[in-house]
Amino acid sequence: MYKILRKRRLCDKVNEYVVEAPNVAKHAHPGQFIILRPDEEGERIPLTICDYDRERGTVTILVQEVGYTTMKLAAIPEGGCIADFVGPLGNATELDGYNDIVLVGGGIGTAVIYPQAKHLKSIGKPADVIVGARNRELIMYEDEFRAAARNLYLTTDDGSYVRKGFVTDVLKDLLDGGKKYDCVFAVGPMPMMRAVANLTKEYGIKTIVSMNTIMVDGTGMCGGCRLTVGGQTKYACVHGPEFDGHLIDWDEAINRSKTYRAEERRHVCMLTGEKQ
Ligand code: FES
């Protein structure tokens, strides 16, 4: 069992958990993920490692209450335990070889770019960071990014904070204003990552995305996380989770991400008593 040492609400429906998991913390690197089950009957879900502390033996994850399992997880109080917490899984992100990077985070994807921002600052290559959310209440880690980023650009879909627009609007303005990046690292909902990749293709900038696919075993056996990248079959859990955004078959990836939507809705309704 893995104890939740700290739990705090970051914004509407998003909780940050600091979990006691020394073996995971010992081997973790930015970009990797864990698979957990809240209880012994639960389903397995993948979550990105947002931060880790090797000395304290802790791993930080962000959980957005979007489905049955994440709602069950949200019901576990600070001091409670998670049944399984397996990792680190997947490959670490390799951004050290680039000189001028912009990190782009949308929604919960912000959890993935934060450790990258910290790491790039620690090696003397602080990145520009663009964070987008639907509204002001959903902007996360603003203070943390101000400390870690070279420049922080915030945007909201409804204009309730800083500027109105999408992350792609900010990125386009920066590129048209003369910014020269040699790598864009984008993480967020698949349609957002696709929009970033479509934009950067026009400017010829290397673009890496982190694919938040459906996963079951996390070891390349079940096929749940299958993608087509550059015409080849890849598994996000063992070949990723990061891939060249210009090579992904986005229509297929987005369609596959909706596979269990009806079942998920049915389970959420059973849990909340809502009508289907
Ligand atoms: Fe099963 Fe990747 S999660 S193959």
Short mmCIF file of C-alpha atoms and ligand atoms in Angstrom, two decimals:
data_model
loop_
_atom_site.label_atom_id
_atom_site.label_comp_id
_atom_site.label_asym_id
_atom_site.label_seq_id
_atom_site.Cartn_x
_atom_site.Cartn_y
_atom_site.Cartn_z
CA MET A 1 0.00 0.00 0.00
CA TYR A 2 1.18 3.52 -0.83
CA LYS A 3 0.34 6.29 1.60
CA ILE A 4 -0.93 9.69 0.43
CA LEU A 5 1.25 12.01 2.53
CA ARG A 6 -0.23 15.21 1.19
CA LYS A 7 -3.29 16.05 -0.85
CA ARG A 8 -4.25 19.54 -1.98
CA ARG A 9 -6.82 20.97 -4.34
CA LEU A 10 -5.06 22.85 -7.14
CA CYS A 11 -8.14 23.92 -9.03
CA ASP A 12 -11.62 22.71 -9.90
CA LYS A 13 -11.54 18.88 -10.09
CA VAL A 14 -7.73 18.68 -9.94
CA ASN A 15 -5.92 17.33 -6.87
CA GLU A 16 -2.20 17.11 -6.25
CA TYR A 17 -1.06 14.02 -4.34
CA VAL A 18 2.33 13.46 -2.72
CA VAL A 19 2.64 9.68 -2.42
CA GLU A 20 5.13 7.69 -0.36
CA ALA A 21 6.77 5.47 -3.00
CA PRO A 22 10.55 5.34 -2.38
CA ASN A 23 11.38 2.79 -5.07
CA VAL A 24 9.56 4.78 -7.73
CA ALA A 25 11.14 8.06 -6.57
CA LYS A 26 14.62 6.50 -6.61
CA HIS A 27 14.47 5.70 -10.34
CA ALA A 28 12.10 8.40 -11.67
CA HIS A 29 12.99 10.93 -14.37
CA PRO A 30 10.95 13.73 -15.96
CA GLY A 31 8.57 12.41 -18.62
CA GLN A 32 7.94 9.01 -17.07
CA PHE A 33 4.65 7.80 -15.64
CA ILE A 34 3.16 5.41 -13.11
CA ILE A 35 0.16 3.10 -13.27
CA LEU A 36 -2.00 2.91 -10.18
CA ARG A 37 -5.09 1.18 -8.85
CA PRO A 38 -6.90 3.03 -6.08
CA ASP A 39 -8.09 -0.24 -4.51
CA GLU A 40 -7.83 -3.95 -5.19
CA GLU A 41 -11.01 -4.02 -7.27
CA GLY A 42 -10.09 -0.92 -9.26
CA GLU A 43 -8.99 -0.44 -12.85
CA ARG A 44 -5.44 0.56 -13.70
CA ILE A 45 -4.83 4.12 -14.89
CA PRO A 46 -1.62 5.79 -16.08
CA LEU A 47 -0.58 9.13 -14.56
CA THR A 48 2.45 11.23 -15.34
CA ILE A 49 5.05 11.78 -12.63
CA CYS A 50 4.81 15.48 -11.95
CA ASP A 51 7.66 15.68 -9.42
CA TYR A 52 9.70 13.41 -7.18
CA ASP A 53 11.96 13.68 -4.15
CA ARG A 54 14.53 10.90 -3.91
CA GLU A 55 15.54 11.83 -0.35
CA ARG A 56 12.02 11.86 1.02
CA GLY A 57 11.00 8.90 -1.16
CA THR A 58 7.96 10.70 -2.54
CA VAL A 59 6.31 11.02 -5.95
CA THR A 60 3.90 13.82 -6.87
CA ILE A 61 1.03 13.24 -9.30
CA LEU A 62 -1.87 15.39 -10.42
CA VAL A 63 -5.26 13.78 -10.80
CA GLN A 64 -8.18 15.35 -12.65
CA GLU A 65 -11.59 13.94 -11.71
CA VAL A 66 -12.80 13.02 -15.16
CA GLY A 67 -13.94 9.43 -14.79
CA TYR A 68 -14.87 6.57 -12.49
CA THR A 69 -11.38 5.73 -11.21
CA THR A 70 -10.19 9.30 -10.77
CA MET A 71 -13.38 10.03 -8.81
CA LYS A 72 -12.69 7.02 -6.59
CA LEU A 73 -9.15 8.27 -6.11
CA ALA A 74 -10.41 11.73 -5.17
CA ALA A 75 -12.44 10.16 -2.36
CA ILE A 76 -9.28 8.84 -0.62
CA PRO A 77 -8.27 11.34 2.07
CA GLU A 78 -4.81 12.56 2.97
CA GLY A 79 -3.25 9.80 5.10
CA GLY A 80 -5.17 7.13 3.17
CA CYS A 81 -3.55 4.56 0.90
CA ILE A 82 -3.47 3.60 -2.78
CA ALA A 83 -3.41 -0.17 -3.42
CA ASP A 84 -0.92 -0.29 -6.33
CA PHE A 85 1.54 2.30 -7.59
CA VAL A 86 3.85 0.87 -10.25
CA GLY A 87 6.68 2.69 -11.98
CA PRO A 88 8.53 4.52 -13.23
CA LEU A 89 7.31 3.42 -16.67
CA GLY A 90 8.03 4.73 -20.16
CA ASN A 91 11.06 6.65 -21.33
CA ALA A 92 12.46 9.79 -19.79
CA THR A 93 12.20 13.00 -21.82
CA GLU A 94 15.40 13.98 -23.60
CA LEU A 95 15.43 17.74 -24.10
CA ASP A 96 19.02 18.46 -22.99
CA GLY A 97 20.35 18.52 -26.55
CA TYR A 98 18.18 21.49 -27.59
CA ASN A 99 19.24 25.08 -26.99
CA ASP A 100 16.04 27.09 -27.13
CA ILE A 101 12.90 25.28 -26.07
CA VAL A 102 9.32 26.33 -25.56
CA LEU A 103 7.18 24.12 -23.33
CA VAL A 104 3.45 24.22 -24.04
CA GLY A 105 0.95 22.87 -21.51
CA GLY A 106 -2.81 22.64 -21.78
CA GLY A 107 -5.02 21.74 -18.82
CA ILE A 108 -3.67 18.79 -16.87
CA GLY A 109 -0.76 18.61 -19.36
CA THR A 110 0.76 21.34 -17.23
CA ALA A 111 1.74 18.53 -14.83
CA VAL A 112 4.01 17.08 -17.49
CA ILE A 113 5.81 20.23 -18.53
CA TYR A 114 6.54 21.39 -14.97
CA PRO A 115 9.34 18.86 -14.24
CA GLN A 116 10.81 19.70 -17.66
CA ALA A 117 10.84 23.41 -16.82
CA LYS A 118 12.61 22.70 -13.52
CA HIS A 119 15.11 20.36 -15.15
CA LEU A 120 15.95 22.75 -18.01
CA LYS A 121 16.55 25.55 -15.53
CA SER A 122 18.82 23.29 -13.47
CA ILE A 123 21.07 22.64 -16.49
CA GLY A 124 21.29 26.33 -17.39
CA LYS A 125 18.83 26.27 -20.31
CA PRO A 126 15.63 27.77 -18.90
CA ALA A 127 12.72 27.41 -21.33
CA ASP A 128 9.90 29.67 -22.35
CA VAL A 129 6.61 28.26 -21.07
CA ILE A 130 3.09 28.67 -22.44
CA VAL A 131 0.23 27.50 -20.22
CA GLY A 132 -3.37 27.48 -21.37
CA ALA A 133 -6.61 26.67 -19.58
CA ARG A 134 -10.34 27.09 -20.13
CA ASN A 135 -10.51 29.83 -17.48
CA ARG A 136 -8.57 31.53 -14.70
CA GLU A 137 -9.61 28.98 -12.04
CA LEU A 138 -7.99 26.19 -14.05
CA ILE A 139 -4.51 27.74 -14.36
CA MET A 140 -2.11 25.62 -12.31
CA TYR A 141 1.42 26.06 -10.96
CA GLU A 142 1.69 29.73 -11.95
CA ASP A 143 4.13 30.59 -9.13
CA GLU A 144 6.18 27.46 -9.74
CA PHE A 145 6.52 28.28 -13.45
CA ARG A 146 7.46 31.89 -12.71
CA ALA A 147 10.38 30.49 -10.69
CA ALA A 148 11.44 27.91 -13.28
CA ALA A 149 10.73 29.48 -16.69
CA ARG A 150 12.67 32.07 -18.68
CA ASN A 151 9.37 33.67 -19.71
CA LEU A 152 5.87 32.54 -18.76
CA TYR A 153 2.93 33.17 -21.10
CA LEU A 154 -0.58 32.48 -19.82
CA THR A 155 -3.77 32.31 -21.82
CA THR A 156 -7.38 31.37 -21.16
CA ASP A 157 -10.06 30.26 -23.60
CA ASP A 158 -12.57 32.71 -22.13
CA GLY A 159 -10.17 35.62 -21.57
CA SER A 160 -10.71 35.59 -17.78
CA TYR A 161 -6.96 35.84 -17.14
CA VAL A 162 -4.07 37.58 -18.96
CA ARG A 163 -5.26 37.06 -22.54
CA LYS A 164 -8.03 35.37 -24.48
CA GLY A 165 -7.09 32.58 -26.82
CA PHE A 166 -5.48 29.21 -27.20
CA VAL A 167 -1.88 28.16 -26.64
CA THR A 168 -1.45 28.05 -30.42
CA ASP A 169 -2.36 31.77 -30.62
CA VAL A 170 0.41 32.60 -28.15
CA LEU A 171 2.91 30.35 -29.90
CA LYS A 172 2.08 31.83 -33.31
CA ASP A 173 2.52 35.37 -31.96
CA LEU A 174 5.92 34.45 -30.51
CA LEU A 175 7.09 32.82 -33.74
CA ASP A 176 5.81 35.66 -35.90
CA GLY A 177 7.49 38.08 -33.49
CA GLY A 178 10.85 36.53 -34.28
CA LYS A 179 11.36 33.91 -31.55
CA LYS A 180 13.57 31.11 -32.81
CA TYR A 181 13.00 27.84 -31.00
CA ASP A 182 14.74 24.61 -31.94
CA CYS A 183 12.18 22.46 -30.09
CA VAL A 184 8.55 22.69 -29.00
CA PHE A 185 7.42 20.26 -26.29
CA ALA A 186 3.62 20.19 -26.07
CA VAL A 187 1.42 18.30 -23.62
CA GLY A 188 -2.32 18.47 -23.18
CA PRO A 189 -5.52 17.14 -24.71
CA MET A 190 -4.88 15.40 -28.05
CA PRO A 191 -6.71 18.05 -30.15
CA MET A 192 -4.47 20.71 -28.57
CA MET A 193 -1.30 18.76 -29.30
CA ARG A 194 -2.46 18.18 -32.87
CA ALA A 195 -3.10 21.92 -33.30
CA VAL A 196 0.40 22.74 -31.99
CA ALA A 197 1.97 20.14 -34.30
CA ASN A 198 0.06 21.49 -37.30
CA LEU A 199 1.25 25.02 -36.51
CA THR A 200 4.92 24.14 -35.95
CA LYS A 201 5.02 22.07 -39.12
CA GLU A 202 4.53 25.30 -41.07
CA TYR A 203 7.55 26.80 -39.29
CA GLY A 204 9.67 23.65 -39.54
CA ILE A 205 10.25 23.32 -35.78
CA LYS A 206 10.88 19.94 -34.17
CA THR A 207 7.83 19.15 -32.01
CA ILE A 208 7.61 16.52 -29.30
CA VAL A 209 4.27 15.54 -27.74
CA SER A 210 3.44 13.28 -24.79
CA MET A 211 0.68 10.83 -25.70
CA ASN A 212 -1.91 10.29 -22.97
CA THR A 213 -3.45 7.16 -24.45
CA ILE A 214 -5.62 4.48 -22.88
CA MET A 215 -3.30 2.04 -21.06
CA VAL A 216 -3.82 -1.24 -19.26
CA ASP A 217 -0.63 -3.16 -18.51
CA GLY A 218 1.99 -0.52 -19.32
CA THR A 219 4.43 -3.16 -20.58
CA GLY A 220 3.65 -3.44 -24.31
CA MET A 221 1.49 -6.58 -23.97
CA CYS A 222 -2.16 -5.45 -24.19
CA GLY A 223 -2.07 -3.13 -27.20
CA GLY A 224 -4.35 -0.58 -25.50
CA CYS A 225 -1.94 2.29 -26.13
CA ARG A 226 -1.29 1.51 -29.80
CA LEU A 227 -0.51 4.44 -32.12
CA THR A 228 0.65 4.87 -35.68
CA VAL A 229 3.75 7.07 -35.87
CA GLY A 230 5.42 7.68 -39.22
CA GLY A 231 3.44 4.75 -40.64
CA GLN A 232 4.72 2.34 -37.99
CA THR A 233 2.88 0.77 -35.07
CA LYS A 234 4.12 2.05 -31.72
CA TYR A 235 3.03 1.51 -28.12
CA ALA A 236 2.96 4.63 -25.98
CA CYS A 237 3.89 2.72 -22.82
CA VAL A 238 7.16 1.25 -24.08
CA HIS A 239 8.12 3.39 -27.09
CA GLY A 240 6.87 6.65 -25.59
CA PRO A 241 5.05 8.34 -24.09
CA GLU A 242 6.78 11.00 -26.22
CA PHE A 243 6.77 11.05 -29.99
CA ASP A 244 7.41 13.38 -32.91
CA GLY A 245 4.13 15.30 -33.17
CA HIS A 246 4.52 15.70 -36.94
CA LEU A 247 4.49 11.92 -37.50
CA ILE A 248 1.47 10.88 -35.43
CA ASP A 249 -1.72 9.69 -37.10
CA TRP A 250 -3.87 12.07 -35.05
CA ASP A 251 -7.27 10.98 -36.39
CA GLU A 252 -6.58 7.39 -35.35
CA ALA A 253 -5.16 8.41 -31.96
CA ILE A 254 -8.14 10.65 -31.15
CA ASN A 255 -10.66 8.00 -32.26
CA ARG A 256 -8.96 5.32 -30.16
CA SER A 257 -8.94 7.60 -27.10
CA LYS A 258 -12.79 7.59 -27.24
CA THR A 259 -13.11 3.77 -27.28
CA TYR A 260 -14.53 3.35 -23.77
CA ARG A 261 -16.39 6.65 -23.49
CA ALA A 262 -19.87 5.06 -23.18
CA GLU A 263 -18.73 2.52 -20.53
CA GLU A 264 -16.94 5.27 -18.64
CA ARG A 265 -20.08 7.40 -18.61
CA ARG A 266 -22.14 4.44 -17.38
CA HIS A 267 -19.75 3.83 -14.47
CA VAL A 268 -19.63 7.52 -13.54
CA CYS A 269 -23.46 7.60 -13.49
CA MET A 270 -23.50 4.53 -11.23
CA LEU A 271 -21.12 6.30 -8.86
CA THR A 272 -22.84 9.70 -8.82
CA GLY A 273 -26.46 8.68 -9.38
CA GLU A 274 -26.65 10.96 -12.46
CA LYS A 275 -28.77 9.96 -15.44
CA GLN A 276 -26.87 8.50 -18.39
FE1 FES B 1 -0.68 -2.22 -22.90
FE2 FES B 1 0.83 -0.23 -23.75
S1 FES B 1 -0.55 -0.21 -22.09
S2 FES B 1 0.58 -2.17 -24.65
#
